[in-house]
Amino acid sequence: MDSPQVLQYVKRLPGVQGAFVADSSNQILSSDVPAVFDLEMLSSMAMDGSNALETLRAEDPEFHELRIDFDLMTILIRDLSGDLLFVLIDQKDEVSSIRIAANVVAKRYERGSGNSGSSNDPSSQSQGGLGFSLFGDSKPKPEKKKEKGSGGSIWG
Amino acid sequence: MSLLLAARDFSPALVNILSSPQKGEFGCPNFRVICDIRNITVHPAPIKLMVSPASPQEIDNLPGVQHSFQADRAFQKIYESSTEAGALFDVASVSLKFAGNMASQAGLGSLDRMVATSPSCRFMLFSLNAKSAAPPGPRVFGITTATSVQVEALSRTINEII
């Protein structure tokens, strides 16, 4: 299973508003998200989500999944053999079944060649491979190293 | 700090102590006065806790709970059950900042809770307010549990405890 197939599988589930896959350098490999999420925002989310999970892994390297409940949406981040699957969920009562589905695709992704696109070689990226990407043939932008501010109150 | 200042601030109790020929100790939320007829010292309290931890022993004894910490709304630690819990607090504070960045940049609203899962345990981070709302205000709970524990059920249980 490759990253577009992962999105195809996940996007069918009730409660899923969108999903995308990012590699270890936060490049977006595939995406199927509402138009309000542009590529720059996805890259930024990938970087912050990856950092949030990696930070927790400093304490337990076996953390493979991070669920973050926001006021407006739940984001499920699932490790895919070094890449990361981000699932945007707008129905919190569906999270349990989506987690199970994410475990299934993670195993299939590991068995398949899905993580072959995790290198920095753009030619190996599968963006838009099955027509699920909103970004067509556009190349993903290089990761922007932004200096993050305090981000305001964490707990709103 | 002069005795006069201390006596002014804590006069009723302190005068009682000073009038006694024996050693005494008087505590209040901000200061501790150790009084000896020959040596009077006033020490700032080491930690000013505006919010006290909520039923930490009861929470640690819940089924499936391994470690726990509590923090106030500003994420200042007010309780840790173990050194492992303290280490988790340290990484959780950094992880929260990244999640907060994500919320602010993508317009996802306020951050309600985080749950990280490994094959052997689950780490939950959420904020709860006691039934009688502020003061002392909400507390942030960081809890590692067995993977069988569900965050919704645990947060409901803790809400009943506090």
PDB file of C-alpha atoms in Angstrom:
ATOM      1  CA  MET A   1       0.000   0.000   0.000  1.00  0.00           C
ATOM      2  CA  ASP A   2       1.402   3.421  -0.917  1.00  0.00           C
ATOM      3  CA  SER A   3       0.431   6.802   0.470  1.00  0.00           C
ATOM      4  CA  PRO A   4      -2.402   7.596  -2.014  1.00  0.00           C
ATOM      5  CA  GLN A   5      -3.910   4.194  -1.286  1.00  0.00           C
ATOM      6  CA  VAL A   6      -3.652   4.931   2.413  1.00  0.00           C
ATOM      7  CA  LEU A   7      -5.624   8.122   1.908  1.00  0.00           C
ATOM      8  CA  GLN A   8      -8.173   6.334  -0.257  1.00  0.00           C
ATOM      9  CA  TYR A   9      -8.720   3.797   2.517  1.00  0.00           C
ATOM     10  CA  VAL A  10      -8.902   6.303   5.334  1.00  0.00           C
ATOM     11  CA  LYS A  11     -11.020   8.889   3.561  1.00  0.00           C
ATOM     12  CA  ARG A  12     -13.894   6.410   3.161  1.00  0.00           C
ATOM     13  CA  LEU A  13     -14.364   6.232   6.920  1.00  0.00           C
ATOM     14  CA  PRO A  14     -17.163   8.224   8.537  1.00  0.00           C
ATOM     15  CA  GLY A  15     -15.987  11.262  10.446  1.00  0.00           C
ATOM     16  CA  VAL A  16     -12.864  11.770   8.345  1.00  0.00           C
ATOM     17  CA  GLN A  17     -12.721  15.260   6.924  1.00  0.00           C
ATOM     18  CA  GLY A  18      -9.358  14.811   5.257  1.00  0.00           C
ATOM     19  CA  ALA A  19      -5.966  13.163   5.514  1.00  0.00           C
ATOM     20  CA  PHE A  20      -2.427  13.571   4.341  1.00  0.00           C
ATOM     21  CA  VAL A  21       0.881  11.735   4.517  1.00  0.00           C
ATOM     22  CA  ALA A  22       4.177  13.473   5.227  1.00  0.00           C
ATOM     23  CA  ASP A  23       7.654  12.051   5.153  1.00  0.00           C
ATOM     24  CA  SER A  24      10.303  12.409   7.812  1.00  0.00           C
ATOM     25  CA  SER A  25      11.396  15.767   6.414  1.00  0.00           C
ATOM     26  CA  ASN A  26       7.800  17.066   6.564  1.00  0.00           C
ATOM     27  CA  GLN A  27       7.328  16.989   2.798  1.00  0.00           C
ATOM     28  CA  ILE A  28       3.736  16.208   1.871  1.00  0.00           C
ATOM     29  CA  LEU A  29       3.643  12.932  -0.061  1.00  0.00           C
ATOM     30  CA  SER A  30      -0.110  12.763  -0.639  1.00  0.00           C
ATOM     31  CA  SER A  31      -3.084  14.695   0.562  1.00  0.00           C
ATOM     32  CA  ASP A  32      -6.841  14.725   0.369  1.00  0.00           C
ATOM     33  CA  VAL A  33      -8.018  17.616   2.488  1.00  0.00           C
ATOM     34  CA  PRO A  34     -10.533  20.480   2.256  1.00  0.00           C
ATOM     35  CA  ALA A  35      -9.352  23.397   0.152  1.00  0.00           C
ATOM     36  CA  VAL A  36      -8.894  25.600   3.199  1.00  0.00           C
ATOM     37  CA  PHE A  37      -5.750  23.622   4.016  1.00  0.00           C
ATOM     38  CA  ASP A  38      -3.117  24.754   1.538  1.00  0.00           C
ATOM     39  CA  LEU A  39       0.243  23.079   1.058  1.00  0.00           C
ATOM     40  CA  GLU A  40       2.105  25.522   3.248  1.00  0.00           C
ATOM     41  CA  MET A  41      -0.336  24.939   6.099  1.00  0.00           C
ATOM     42  CA  LEU A  42      -0.075  21.176   5.697  1.00  0.00           C
ATOM     43  CA  SER A  43       3.720  21.356   5.809  1.00  0.00           C
ATOM     44  CA  SER A  44       3.511  23.463   8.942  1.00  0.00           C
ATOM     45  CA  MET A  45       1.067  21.027  10.548  1.00  0.00           C
ATOM     46  CA  ALA A  46       3.316  18.136   9.557  1.00  0.00           C
ATOM     47  CA  MET A  47       6.285  19.789  11.199  1.00  0.00           C
ATOM     48  CA  ASP A  48       4.458  20.640  14.425  1.00  0.00           C
ATOM     49  CA  GLY A  49       2.745  17.256  14.619  1.00  0.00           C
ATOM     50  CA  SER A  50       5.981  15.423  13.952  1.00  0.00           C
ATOM     51  CA  ASN A  51       7.774  17.471  16.597  1.00  0.00           C
ATOM     52  CA  ALA A  52       5.003  16.869  19.122  1.00  0.00           C
ATOM     53  CA  LEU A  53       5.222  13.109  18.630  1.00  0.00           C
ATOM     54  CA  GLU A  54       9.020  13.034  18.507  1.00  0.00           C
ATOM     55  CA  THR A  55       9.211  14.988  21.743  1.00  0.00           C
ATOM     56  CA  LEU A  56       7.071  12.415  23.532  1.00  0.00           C
ATOM     57  CA  ARG A  57       9.206   9.665  22.021  1.00  0.00           C
ATOM     58  CA  ALA A  58      12.120  11.032  23.978  1.00  0.00           C
ATOM     59  CA  GLU A  59      10.386   9.509  26.991  1.00  0.00           C
ATOM     60  CA  ASP A  60       8.950   6.409  25.303  1.00  0.00           C
ATOM     61  CA  PRO A  61      10.399   5.613  21.856  1.00  0.00           C
ATOM     62  CA  GLU A  62       7.517   3.240  21.181  1.00  0.00           C
ATOM     63  CA  PHE A  63       4.843   5.915  20.945  1.00  0.00           C
ATOM     64  CA  HIS A  64       3.491   5.369  17.449  1.00  0.00           C
ATOM     65  CA  GLU A  65       0.272   7.342  17.584  1.00  0.00           C
ATOM     66  CA  LEU A  66      -0.733  10.762  18.833  1.00  0.00           C
ATOM     67  CA  ARG A  67      -4.296  11.971  19.053  1.00  0.00           C
ATOM     68  CA  ILE A  68      -4.805  15.678  19.610  1.00  0.00           C
ATOM     69  CA  ASP A  69      -8.299  16.934  20.361  1.00  0.00           C
ATOM     70  CA  PHE A  70      -8.839  20.544  19.429  1.00  0.00           C
ATOM     71  CA  ASP A  71     -11.982  22.541  19.895  1.00  0.00           C
ATOM     72  CA  LEU A  72     -12.943  22.293  16.233  1.00  0.00           C
ATOM     73  CA  MET A  73     -11.312  19.070  15.124  1.00  0.00           C
ATOM     74  CA  THR A  74      -9.408  15.999  16.222  1.00  0.00           C
ATOM     75  CA  ILE A  75      -6.120  15.182  14.528  1.00  0.00           C
ATOM     76  CA  LEU A  76      -4.809  11.632  14.604  1.00  0.00           C
ATOM     77  CA  ILE A  77      -1.113  11.256  13.803  1.00  0.00           C
ATOM     78  CA  ARG A  78       0.007   7.702  13.027  1.00  0.00           C
ATOM     79  CA  ASP A  79       3.506   6.517  12.309  1.00  0.00           C
ATOM     80  CA  LEU A  80       3.835   4.822   8.927  1.00  0.00           C
ATOM     81  CA  SER A  81       7.287   3.252   8.958  1.00  0.00           C
ATOM     82  CA  GLY A  82       8.966   6.622   9.378  1.00  0.00           C
ATOM     83  CA  ASP A  83       6.404   8.623   7.426  1.00  0.00           C
ATOM     84  CA  LEU A  84       3.412  10.099   9.228  1.00  0.00           C
ATOM     85  CA  LEU A  85      -0.290   9.833   8.454  1.00  0.00           C
ATOM     86  CA  PHE A  86      -2.393  12.807   9.578  1.00  0.00           C
ATOM     87  CA  VAL A  87      -6.145  12.243   9.765  1.00  0.00           C
ATOM     88  CA  LEU A  88      -8.450  15.214  10.264  1.00  0.00           C
ATOM     89  CA  ILE A  89     -11.557  14.065  12.133  1.00  0.00           C
ATOM     90  CA  ASP A  90     -14.669  16.134  12.673  1.00  0.00           C
ATOM     91  CA  GLN A  91     -16.710  13.519  14.580  1.00  0.00           C
ATOM     92  CA  LYS A  92     -15.002  12.602  17.832  1.00  0.00           C
ATOM     93  CA  ASP A  93     -17.162   9.546  18.429  1.00  0.00           C
ATOM     94  CA  GLU A  94     -15.666   7.978  15.302  1.00  0.00           C
ATOM     95  CA  VAL A  95     -12.079   8.227  16.524  1.00  0.00           C
ATOM     96  CA  SER A  96     -11.938   4.667  17.849  1.00  0.00           C
ATOM     97  CA  SER A  97     -12.839   3.075  14.520  1.00  0.00           C
ATOM     98  CA  ILE A  98     -10.504   5.446  12.677  1.00  0.00           C
ATOM     99  CA  ARG A  99      -7.649   4.407  14.994  1.00  0.00           C
ATOM    100  CA  ILE A 100      -8.272   0.780  14.104  1.00  0.00           C
ATOM    101  CA  ALA A 101      -8.252   1.643  10.421  1.00  0.00           C
ATOM    102  CA  ALA A 102      -5.015   3.575  10.872  1.00  0.00           C
ATOM    103  CA  ASN A 103      -3.430   0.509  12.456  1.00  0.00           C
ATOM    104  CA  VAL A 104      -4.505  -1.568   9.466  1.00  0.00           C
ATOM    105  CA  VAL A 105      -3.066   0.812   6.886  1.00  0.00           C
ATOM    106  CA  ALA A 106       0.129   1.177   8.917  1.00  0.00           C
ATOM    107  CA  LYS A 107       0.725  -2.559   8.664  1.00  0.00           C
ATOM    108  CA  ARG A 108      -0.066  -2.612   4.955  1.00  0.00           C
ATOM    109  CA  TYR A 109       2.113   0.421   4.353  1.00  0.00           C
ATOM    110  CA  GLU A 110       4.971  -1.302   6.134  1.00  0.00           C
ATOM    111  CA  ARG A 111       4.563  -4.442   4.034  1.00  0.00           C
ATOM    112  CA  GLY A 112       4.171  -2.528   0.795  1.00  0.00           C
ATOM    113  CA  SER A 113       6.487  -0.041  -0.777  1.00  0.00           C
ATOM    114  CA  GLY A 114       4.628   2.921   0.680  1.00  0.00           C
ATOM    115  CA  ASN A 115       7.544   4.236   2.605  1.00  0.00           C
ATOM    116  CA  SER A 116       9.808   4.271  -0.438  1.00  0.00           C
ATOM    117  CA  GLY A 117       8.767   7.884  -0.881  1.00  0.00           C
ATOM    118  CA  SER A 118      10.143   8.904   2.456  1.00  0.00           C
ATOM    119  CA  SER A 119      13.478   9.859   0.996  1.00  0.00           C
ATOM    120  CA  ASN A 120      14.178  13.405  -0.018  1.00  0.00           C
ATOM    121  CA  ASP A 121      14.267  12.437  -3.662  1.00  0.00           C
ATOM    122  CA  PRO A 122      11.279  14.253  -5.244  1.00  0.00           C
ATOM    123  CA  SER A 123      11.020  11.652  -7.998  1.00  0.00           C
ATOM    124  CA  SER A 124      10.157   9.023  -5.431  1.00  0.00           C
ATOM    125  CA  GLN A 125       7.213  10.970  -4.083  1.00  0.00           C
ATOM    126  CA  SER A 126       3.765   9.715  -4.838  1.00  0.00           C
ATOM    127  CA  GLN A 127       1.896  12.974  -4.584  1.00  0.00           C
ATOM    128  CA  GLY A 128      -1.356  12.907  -6.525  1.00  0.00           C
ATOM    129  CA  GLY A 129      -0.702   9.398  -7.795  1.00  0.00           C
ATOM    130  CA  LEU A 130      -4.336   8.298  -7.717  1.00  0.00           C
ATOM    131  CA  GLY A 131      -5.874  11.676  -8.245  1.00  0.00           C
ATOM    132  CA  PHE A 132      -6.582  12.209  -4.563  1.00  0.00           C
ATOM    133  CA  SER A 133      -4.302  15.162  -4.154  1.00  0.00           C
ATOM    134  CA  LEU A 134      -5.731  18.639  -4.244  1.00  0.00           C
ATOM    135  CA  PHE A 135      -2.423  19.909  -5.441  1.00  0.00           C
ATOM    136  CA  GLY A 136      -2.270  18.175  -8.814  1.00  0.00           C
ATOM    137  CA  ASP A 137       1.196  18.092 -10.242  1.00  0.00           C
ATOM    138  CA  SER A 138       2.571  20.938  -8.209  1.00  0.00           C
ATOM    139  CA  LYS A 139       5.801  20.144  -6.440  1.00  0.00           C
ATOM    140  CA  PRO A 140       5.758  20.351  -2.686  1.00  0.00           C
ATOM    141  CA  LYS A 141       7.551  23.347  -1.317  1.00  0.00           C
ATOM    142  CA  PRO A 142      10.664  22.802   0.725  1.00  0.00           C
ATOM    143  CA  GLU A 143      10.043  22.842   4.404  1.00  0.00           C
ATOM    144  CA  LYS A 144      10.023  26.329   5.814  1.00  0.00           C
ATOM    145  CA  LYS A 145      11.969  26.641   9.016  1.00  0.00           C
ATOM    146  CA  LYS A 146       9.884  29.180  10.822  1.00  0.00           C
ATOM    147  CA  GLU A 147      10.744  30.680  14.117  1.00  0.00           C
ATOM    148  CA  LYS A 148       7.756  29.783  16.200  1.00  0.00           C
ATOM    149  CA  GLY A 149       6.266  32.213  18.604  1.00  0.00           C
ATOM    150  CA  SER A 150       4.683  31.309  21.864  1.00  0.00           C
ATOM    151  CA  GLY A 151       1.482  30.447  20.045  1.00  0.00           C
ATOM    152  CA  GLY A 152      -0.638  32.003  22.708  1.00  0.00           C
ATOM    153  CA  SER A 153      -2.432  30.088  25.399  1.00  0.00           C
ATOM    154  CA  ILE A 154      -2.124  26.386  24.934  1.00  0.00           C
ATOM    155  CA  TRP A 155      -5.384  25.669  26.631  1.00  0.00           C
ATOM    156  CA  GLY A 156      -7.253  28.462  24.933  1.00  0.00           C
TER     157      GLY A 156
ATOM    158  CA  MET B   1      13.439  40.934  56.940  1.00  0.00           C
ATOM    159  CA  SER B   2      12.983  42.851  60.095  1.00  0.00           C
ATOM    160  CA  LEU B   3      11.118  41.571  63.035  1.00  0.00           C
ATOM    161  CA  LEU B   4       8.929  44.660  62.872  1.00  0.00           C
ATOM    162  CA  LEU B   5       7.791  43.844  59.370  1.00  0.00           C
ATOM    163  CA  ALA B   6       7.149  40.271  60.298  1.00  0.00           C
ATOM    164  CA  ALA B   7       5.362  41.316  63.451  1.00  0.00           C
ATOM    165  CA  ARG B   8       3.201  43.748  61.494  1.00  0.00           C
ATOM    166  CA  ASP B   9       2.223  41.121  58.964  1.00  0.00           C
ATOM    167  CA  PHE B  10       1.614  38.326  61.394  1.00  0.00           C
ATOM    168  CA  SER B  11       1.017  40.290  64.508  1.00  0.00           C
ATOM    169  CA  PRO B  12      -1.736  38.375  66.274  1.00  0.00           C
ATOM    170  CA  ALA B  13      -0.142  34.956  66.106  1.00  0.00           C
ATOM    171  CA  LEU B  14       3.433  36.211  66.276  1.00  0.00           C
ATOM    172  CA  VAL B  15       2.832  38.268  69.364  1.00  0.00           C
ATOM    173  CA  ASN B  16       1.497  35.186  71.028  1.00  0.00           C
ATOM    174  CA  ILE B  17       4.646  33.297  70.067  1.00  0.00           C
ATOM    175  CA  LEU B  18       6.977  36.098  71.131  1.00  0.00           C
ATOM    176  CA  SER B  19       5.269  36.411  74.452  1.00  0.00           C
ATOM    177  CA  SER B  20       5.911  32.765  75.076  1.00  0.00           C
ATOM    178  CA  PRO B  21       9.254  31.781  76.545  1.00  0.00           C
ATOM    179  CA  GLN B  22       9.469  28.683  74.401  1.00  0.00           C
ATOM    180  CA  LYS B  23      10.354  28.056  70.766  1.00  0.00           C
ATOM    181  CA  GLY B  24       7.544  28.233  68.286  1.00  0.00           C
ATOM    182  CA  GLU B  25       6.819  27.900  64.625  1.00  0.00           C
ATOM    183  CA  PHE B  26       4.103  29.692  62.753  1.00  0.00           C
ATOM    184  CA  GLY B  27       3.146  29.037  59.132  1.00  0.00           C
ATOM    185  CA  CYS B  28       0.924  30.780  56.667  1.00  0.00           C
ATOM    186  CA  PRO B  29       0.527  30.326  52.898  1.00  0.00           C
ATOM    187  CA  ASN B  30       3.345  32.724  52.029  1.00  0.00           C
ATOM    188  CA  PHE B  31       5.774  32.723  54.891  1.00  0.00           C
ATOM    189  CA  ARG B  32       7.020  30.507  57.623  1.00  0.00           C
ATOM    190  CA  VAL B  33       8.196  32.151  60.791  1.00  0.00           C
ATOM    191  CA  ILE B  34      10.548  30.162  62.979  1.00  0.00           C
ATOM    192  CA  CYS B  35      10.743  31.829  66.312  1.00  0.00           C
ATOM    193  CA  ASP B  36      13.242  31.434  69.051  1.00  0.00           C
ATOM    194  CA  ILE B  37      13.567  33.999  71.815  1.00  0.00           C
ATOM    195  CA  ARG B  38      17.227  34.525  70.789  1.00  0.00           C
ATOM    196  CA  ASN B  39      16.923  34.058  67.022  1.00  0.00           C
ATOM    197  CA  ILE B  40      13.998  35.064  64.863  1.00  0.00           C
ATOM    198  CA  THR B  41      14.109  34.377  61.121  1.00  0.00           C
ATOM    199  CA  VAL B  42      11.523  34.749  58.400  1.00  0.00           C
ATOM    200  CA  HIS B  43      11.879  32.495  55.351  1.00  0.00           C
ATOM    201  CA  PRO B  44       9.992  32.914  52.098  1.00  0.00           C
ATOM    202  CA  ALA B  45       7.986  29.798  51.456  1.00  0.00           C
ATOM    203  CA  PRO B  46       9.860  27.652  48.881  1.00  0.00           C
ATOM    204  CA  ILE B  47       6.912  27.226  46.524  1.00  0.00           C
ATOM    205  CA  LYS B  48       3.826  29.330  46.251  1.00  0.00           C
ATOM    206  CA  LEU B  49       1.071  26.920  45.291  1.00  0.00           C
ATOM    207  CA  MET B  50      -1.996  28.727  44.107  1.00  0.00           C
ATOM    208  CA  VAL B  51      -3.658  25.486  43.031  1.00  0.00           C
ATOM    209  CA  SER B  52      -3.294  22.334  45.051  1.00  0.00           C
ATOM    210  CA  PRO B  53      -3.322  18.903  43.429  1.00  0.00           C
ATOM    211  CA  ALA B  54      -6.697  17.232  43.307  1.00  0.00           C
ATOM    212  CA  SER B  55      -6.950  13.875  45.070  1.00  0.00           C
ATOM    213  CA  PRO B  56      -3.603  12.608  43.730  1.00  0.00           C
ATOM    214  CA  GLN B  57      -3.578   9.382  45.743  1.00  0.00           C
ATOM    215  CA  GLU B  58      -7.074   8.467  44.628  1.00  0.00           C
ATOM    216  CA  ILE B  59      -6.150   9.052  41.004  1.00  0.00           C
ATOM    217  CA  ASP B  60      -2.931   7.030  41.304  1.00  0.00           C
ATOM    218  CA  ASN B  61      -4.937   4.145  42.741  1.00  0.00           C
ATOM    219  CA  LEU B  62      -7.382   3.998  39.828  1.00  0.00           C
ATOM    220  CA  PRO B  63      -7.213   0.774  37.811  1.00  0.00           C
ATOM    221  CA  GLY B  64      -4.649   0.934  35.021  1.00  0.00           C
ATOM    222  CA  VAL B  65      -3.000   4.162  36.166  1.00  0.00           C
ATOM    223  CA  GLN B  66       0.816   3.895  36.201  1.00  0.00           C
ATOM    224  CA  HIS B  67       2.134   7.431  36.735  1.00  0.00           C
ATOM    225  CA  SER B  68       0.538  10.819  37.009  1.00  0.00           C
ATOM    226  CA  PHE B  69       1.337  14.476  37.321  1.00  0.00           C
ATOM    227  CA  GLN B  70      -0.795  17.548  37.761  1.00  0.00           C
ATOM    228  CA  ALA B  71      -0.210  21.108  36.683  1.00  0.00           C
ATOM    229  CA  ASP B  72      -2.079  24.349  37.003  1.00  0.00           C
ATOM    230  CA  ARG B  73      -3.592  26.229  34.098  1.00  0.00           C
ATOM    231  CA  ALA B  74      -0.257  27.849  33.297  1.00  0.00           C
ATOM    232  CA  PHE B  75       1.286  24.368  33.222  1.00  0.00           C
ATOM    233  CA  GLN B  76       3.272  24.817  36.393  1.00  0.00           C
ATOM    234  CA  LYS B  77       3.752  21.409  37.957  1.00  0.00           C
ATOM    235  CA  ILE B  78       1.940  20.942  41.259  1.00  0.00           C
ATOM    236  CA  TYR B  79       2.214  17.176  41.659  1.00  0.00           C
ATOM    237  CA  GLU B  80       4.159  14.193  40.329  1.00  0.00           C
ATOM    238  CA  SER B  81       3.685  10.625  41.454  1.00  0.00           C
ATOM    239  CA  SER B  82       7.189   9.456  40.499  1.00  0.00           C
ATOM    240  CA  THR B  83      10.371  10.460  38.718  1.00  0.00           C
ATOM    241  CA  GLU B  84       8.912   8.931  35.555  1.00  0.00           C
ATOM    242  CA  ALA B  85       5.940  11.242  35.893  1.00  0.00           C
ATOM    243  CA  GLY B  86       8.302  14.185  36.302  1.00  0.00           C
ATOM    244  CA  ALA B  87      10.156  13.214  33.123  1.00  0.00           C
ATOM    245  CA  LEU B  88       6.859  12.955  31.268  1.00  0.00           C
ATOM    246  CA  PHE B  89       5.882  16.397  32.491  1.00  0.00           C
ATOM    247  CA  ASP B  90       9.074  17.809  30.980  1.00  0.00           C
ATOM    248  CA  VAL B  91       8.499  16.332  27.524  1.00  0.00           C
ATOM    249  CA  ALA B  92       4.768  17.008  27.655  1.00  0.00           C
ATOM    250  CA  SER B  93       5.354  20.719  28.157  1.00  0.00           C
ATOM    251  CA  VAL B  94       7.421  20.848  24.960  1.00  0.00           C
ATOM    252  CA  SER B  95       5.029  18.647  23.029  1.00  0.00           C
ATOM    253  CA  LEU B  96       2.143  20.884  24.073  1.00  0.00           C
ATOM    254  CA  LYS B  97       3.861  23.900  22.570  1.00  0.00           C
ATOM    255  CA  PHE B  98       4.093  22.182  19.191  1.00  0.00           C
ATOM    256  CA  ALA B  99       0.443  21.173  19.386  1.00  0.00           C
ATOM    257  CA  GLY B 100      -0.404  24.738  20.359  1.00  0.00           C
ATOM    258  CA  ASN B 101       1.487  25.999  17.316  1.00  0.00           C
ATOM    259  CA  MET B 102      -0.527  23.659  15.143  1.00  0.00           C
ATOM    260  CA  ALA B 103      -3.769  24.944  16.632  1.00  0.00           C
ATOM    261  CA  SER B 104      -2.907  28.588  16.158  1.00  0.00           C
ATOM    262  CA  GLN B 105      -1.551  28.234  12.612  1.00  0.00           C
ATOM    263  CA  ALA B 106      -4.321  26.017  11.287  1.00  0.00           C
ATOM    264  CA  GLY B 107      -7.133  27.695  13.227  1.00  0.00           C
ATOM    265  CA  LEU B 108      -8.171  24.544  15.024  1.00  0.00           C
ATOM    266  CA  GLY B 109      -9.423  26.246  18.165  1.00  0.00           C
ATOM    267  CA  SER B 110      -8.283  25.538  21.684  1.00  0.00           C
ATOM    268  CA  LEU B 111      -6.418  22.380  22.627  1.00  0.00           C
ATOM    269  CA  ASP B 112      -8.562  20.044  24.688  1.00  0.00           C
ATOM    270  CA  ARG B 113      -6.363  16.993  25.193  1.00  0.00           C
ATOM    271  CA  MET B 114      -3.610  14.800  23.806  1.00  0.00           C
ATOM    272  CA  VAL B 115      -3.280  11.031  23.878  1.00  0.00           C
ATOM    273  CA  ALA B 116      -0.115   9.214  22.827  1.00  0.00           C
ATOM    274  CA  THR B 117      -0.198   5.457  22.419  1.00  0.00           C
ATOM    275  CA  SER B 118       2.541   2.839  22.395  1.00  0.00           C
ATOM    276  CA  PRO B 119       2.144  -0.955  22.385  1.00  0.00           C
ATOM    277  CA  SER B 120       2.580  -1.032  26.165  1.00  0.00           C
ATOM    278  CA  CYS B 121       1.061   2.151  27.510  1.00  0.00           C
ATOM    279  CA  ARG B 122      -0.974   5.228  26.854  1.00  0.00           C
ATOM    280  CA  PHE B 123      -0.141   8.759  27.917  1.00  0.00           C
ATOM    281  CA  MET B 124      -3.024  11.158  28.330  1.00  0.00           C
ATOM    282  CA  LEU B 125      -2.929  14.872  28.892  1.00  0.00           C
ATOM    283  CA  PHE B 126      -6.123  16.753  29.576  1.00  0.00           C
ATOM    284  CA  SER B 127      -7.529  19.603  31.568  1.00  0.00           C
ATOM    285  CA  LEU B 128     -10.390  19.295  33.994  1.00  0.00           C
ATOM    286  CA  ASN B 129     -12.157  21.723  36.227  1.00  0.00           C
ATOM    287  CA  ALA B 130     -13.701  20.793  39.517  1.00  0.00           C
ATOM    288  CA  LYS B 131     -17.468  20.888  39.747  1.00  0.00           C
ATOM    289  CA  SER B 132     -17.175  24.058  41.777  1.00  0.00           C
ATOM    290  CA  ALA B 133     -15.405  26.103  39.131  1.00  0.00           C
ATOM    291  CA  ALA B 134     -12.645  28.612  39.827  1.00  0.00           C
ATOM    292  CA  PRO B 135     -11.101  29.186  42.248  1.00  0.00           C
ATOM    293  CA  PRO B 136      -8.840  27.290  42.390  1.00  0.00           C
ATOM    294  CA  GLY B 137      -9.387  26.760  38.669  1.00  0.00           C
ATOM    295  CA  PRO B 138      -8.722  23.931  36.284  1.00  0.00           C
ATOM    296  CA  ARG B 139      -5.902  21.465  36.608  1.00  0.00           C
ATOM    297  CA  VAL B 140      -4.001  19.710  33.862  1.00  0.00           C
ATOM    298  CA  PHE B 141      -3.629  15.970  34.341  1.00  0.00           C
ATOM    299  CA  GLY B 142      -0.890  13.908  32.710  1.00  0.00           C
ATOM    300  CA  ILE B 143      -1.431  10.208  33.229  1.00  0.00           C
ATOM    301  CA  THR B 144       0.189   7.076  31.855  1.00  0.00           C
ATOM    302  CA  THR B 145      -2.061   4.058  31.857  1.00  0.00           C
ATOM    303  CA  ALA B 146      -2.407   0.590  30.450  1.00  0.00           C
ATOM    304  CA  THR B 147      -3.527   0.596  26.820  1.00  0.00           C
ATOM    305  CA  SER B 148      -6.928  -0.725  27.847  1.00  0.00           C
ATOM    306  CA  VAL B 149      -7.837   2.529  29.604  1.00  0.00           C
ATOM    307  CA  GLN B 150      -9.966   4.913  27.563  1.00  0.00           C
ATOM    308  CA  VAL B 151      -9.389   8.620  27.969  1.00  0.00           C
ATOM    309  CA  GLU B 152     -13.118   9.429  28.006  1.00  0.00           C
ATOM    310  CA  ALA B 153     -13.829   6.964  30.801  1.00  0.00           C
ATOM    311  CA  LEU B 154     -10.797   8.059  32.805  1.00  0.00           C
ATOM    312  CA  SER B 155     -11.575  11.745  32.512  1.00  0.00           C
ATOM    313  CA  ARG B 156     -15.163  11.074  33.611  1.00  0.00           C
ATOM    314  CA  THR B 157     -13.927   9.129  36.632  1.00  0.00           C
ATOM    315  CA  ILE B 158     -11.437  11.827  37.605  1.00  0.00           C
ATOM    316  CA  ASN B 159     -14.070  14.488  37.172  1.00  0.00           C
ATOM    317  CA  GLU B 160     -16.200  12.664  39.716  1.00  0.00           C
ATOM    318  CA  ILE B 161     -13.245  12.363  42.107  1.00  0.00           C
ATOM    319  CA  ILE B 162     -12.288  16.010  42.035  1.00  0.00           C
TER     320      ILE B 162
END
